[in-house]
PDB file of C-alpha atoms in Angstrom:
ATOM      1  CA  MET A1174     -11.458 -27.485 -30.672  1.00 56.00           C
ATOM      2  CA  PRO A1175     -13.200 -30.912 -28.983  1.00 59.00           C
ATOM      3  CA  ALA A1176     -14.345 -30.954 -25.631  1.00 59.00           C
ATOM      4  CA  PRO A1177     -11.937 -31.952 -22.870  1.00 60.00           C
ATOM      5  CA  ARG A1178     -12.597 -35.613 -21.968  1.00 64.00           C
ATOM      6  CA  LYS A1179     -13.629 -36.673 -18.449  1.00 75.00           C
ATOM      7  CA  PHE A1180     -11.090 -38.531 -16.419  1.00 80.00           C
ATOM      8  CA  GLU A1181     -12.880 -41.532 -15.025  1.00 85.00           C
ATOM      9  CA  PRO A1182     -10.921 -43.027 -12.109  1.00 93.00           C
ATOM     10  CA  HIS A1183      -9.644 -46.485 -12.794  1.00 95.00           C
ATOM     11  CA  TYR A1184     -11.453 -47.871  -9.767  1.00 97.00           C
ATOM     12  CA  ARG A1185     -14.629 -46.967 -11.121  1.00 96.00           C
ATOM     13  CA  ARG A1186     -13.723 -48.526 -14.540  1.00 96.00           C
ATOM     14  CA  ILE A1187     -13.183 -51.792 -12.883  1.00 98.00           C
ATOM     15  CA  ILE A1188     -16.359 -51.690 -10.782  1.00 98.00           C
ATOM     16  CA  ALA A1189     -18.188 -50.764 -13.808  1.00 97.00           C
ATOM     17  CA  ASP A1190     -16.498 -53.900 -15.925  1.00 97.00           C
ATOM     18  CA  ILE A1191     -17.065 -56.127 -12.899  1.00 98.00           C
ATOM     19  CA  ARG A1192     -20.679 -55.138 -12.868  1.00 98.00           C
ATOM     20  CA  ARG A1193     -20.956 -55.720 -16.521  1.00 98.00           C
ATOM     21  CA  ARG A1194     -19.630 -59.294 -16.057  1.00 98.00           C
ATOM     22  CA  VAL A1195     -21.923 -60.209 -13.302  1.00 98.00           C
ATOM     23  CA  ALA A1196     -25.034 -58.826 -15.187  1.00 97.00           C
ATOM     24  CA  SER A1197     -24.105 -60.736 -18.416  1.00 97.00           C
ATOM     25  CA  GLY A1198     -23.476 -64.014 -16.614  1.00 97.00           C
ATOM     26  CA  GLU A1199     -19.985 -64.234 -17.454  1.00 97.00           C
ATOM     27  CA  TRP A1200     -19.151 -64.172 -13.560  1.00 97.00           C
ATOM     28  CA  PRO A1201     -22.554 -65.727 -11.889  1.00 97.00           C
ATOM     29  CA  PRO A1202     -23.218 -65.976  -8.083  1.00 97.00           C
ATOM     30  CA  GLY A1203     -20.750 -67.493  -6.460  1.00 97.00           C
ATOM     31  CA  HIS A1204     -17.888 -67.099  -8.787  1.00 97.00           C
ATOM     32  CA  LYS A1205     -14.608 -66.653  -7.432  1.00 98.00           C
ATOM     33  CA  LEU A1206     -12.698 -63.371  -8.800  1.00 98.00           C
ATOM     34  CA  PRO A1207      -9.244 -63.641 -10.067  1.00 97.00           C
ATOM     35  CA  SER A1208      -6.723 -62.286  -7.452  1.00 96.00           C
ATOM     36  CA  THR A1209      -6.137 -58.736  -6.979  1.00 96.00           C
ATOM     37  CA  LYS A1210      -2.619 -59.067  -8.871  1.00 97.00           C
ATOM     38  CA  ALA A1211      -4.689 -60.856 -11.966  1.00 97.00           C
ATOM     39  CA  LEU A1212      -7.182 -58.084 -12.060  1.00 97.00           C
ATOM     40  CA  ALA A1213      -4.583 -55.497 -11.890  1.00 97.00           C
ATOM     41  CA  ASP A1214      -3.084 -56.817 -14.862  1.00 97.00           C
ATOM     42  CA  MET A1215      -6.098 -57.606 -16.470  1.00 96.00           C
ATOM     43  CA  TYR A1216      -7.215 -54.223 -15.962  1.00 96.00           C
ATOM     44  CA  GLU A1217      -3.752 -52.723 -16.824  1.00 95.00           C
ATOM     45  CA  VAL A1218      -3.507 -50.780 -13.758  1.00 95.00           C
ATOM     46  CA  ARG A1219      -0.025 -50.286 -11.884  1.00 93.00           C
ATOM     47  CA  SER A1220      -1.317 -50.439  -8.476  1.00 93.00           C
ATOM     48  CA  GLN A1221      -3.231 -53.906  -6.699  1.00 96.00           C
ATOM     49  CA  SER A1222      -4.688 -51.023  -4.192  1.00 97.00           C
ATOM     50  CA  THR A1223      -6.771 -49.611  -6.997  1.00 97.00           C
ATOM     51  CA  VAL A1224      -8.383 -52.988  -7.646  1.00 98.00           C
ATOM     52  CA  ARG A1225      -8.815 -53.317  -3.779  1.00 97.00           C
ATOM     53  CA  GLN A1226     -10.567 -50.072  -3.623  1.00 98.00           C
ATOM     54  CA  ALA A1227     -12.911 -51.179  -6.367  1.00 98.00           C
ATOM     55  CA  ILE A1228     -13.471 -54.610  -4.482  1.00 98.00           C
ATOM     56  CA  THR A1229     -14.139 -53.091  -1.048  1.00 98.00           C
ATOM     57  CA  ILE A1230     -16.811 -50.711  -2.676  1.00 98.00           C
ATOM     58  CA  LEU A1231     -18.610 -53.859  -4.239  1.00 98.00           C
ATOM     59  CA  ILE A1232     -18.359 -55.402  -1.142  1.00 98.00           C
ATOM     60  CA  GLU A1233     -19.695 -52.513   0.722  1.00 98.00           C
ATOM     61  CA  THR A1234     -22.801 -52.345  -1.747  1.00 98.00           C
ATOM     62  CA  GLY A1235     -23.104 -56.279  -1.253  1.00 98.00           C
ATOM     63  CA  GLU A1236     -22.481 -56.982  -4.837  1.00 98.00           C
ATOM     64  CA  LEU A1237     -19.299 -59.214  -3.799  1.00 98.00           C
ATOM     65  CA  TYR A1238     -18.065 -60.802  -0.422  1.00 98.00           C
ATOM     66  CA  GLY A1239     -15.101 -62.084   0.699  1.00 96.00           C
ATOM     67  CA  HIS A1240     -13.904 -65.112   2.717  1.00 93.00           C
ATOM     68  CA  GLN A1241     -10.514 -64.832   4.528  1.00 92.00           C
ATOM     69  CA  GLY A1242      -8.001 -66.887   2.906  1.00 93.00           C
ATOM     70  CA  LEU A1243     -10.204 -68.206   0.233  1.00 96.00           C
ATOM     71  CA  GLY A1244     -11.109 -65.139  -2.093  1.00 97.00           C
ATOM     72  CA  VAL A1245     -13.764 -62.647  -3.304  1.00 98.00           C
ATOM     73  CA  PHE A1246     -16.955 -63.994  -4.742  1.00 98.00           C
ATOM     74  CA  VAL A1247     -20.017 -62.820  -6.759  1.00 98.00           C
ATOM     75  CA  ALA A1248     -22.864 -62.588  -4.260  1.00 97.00           C
ATOM     76  CA  GLY A1249     -26.088 -63.892  -4.809  1.00 88.00           C
ATOM     77  CA  ASP A1250     -29.421 -63.749  -3.260  1.00 66.00           C
ATOM     78  CA  SER A1251     -28.505 -66.046  -0.509  1.00 52.00           C
ATOM     79  CA  GLU A1252     -25.338 -64.426   0.771  1.00 47.00           C
ATOM     80  CA  ASN A1253     -25.186 -61.731   3.282  1.00 43.00           C
ATOM     81  CA  GLY A1254     -21.723 -60.774   3.202  1.00 43.00           C
TER      82      GLY A1254
END
């Protein structure tokens, strides 16, 4: 009998993928992330709140930063959130 698969919450999968894109240079510092709707579609999650949860965590860790009305961006060395 195969071992049961561990469930990974969607927001953690999104965080891991955003980190991968940043680390690979696909999304460099200053890059504007797609909208939460576009990210929800991209990651095939039903709820935009799942995407917002991932983004909030990455903002809290200093990996992303947001500007009201402008969007969410990849942080670099000079950004202070």
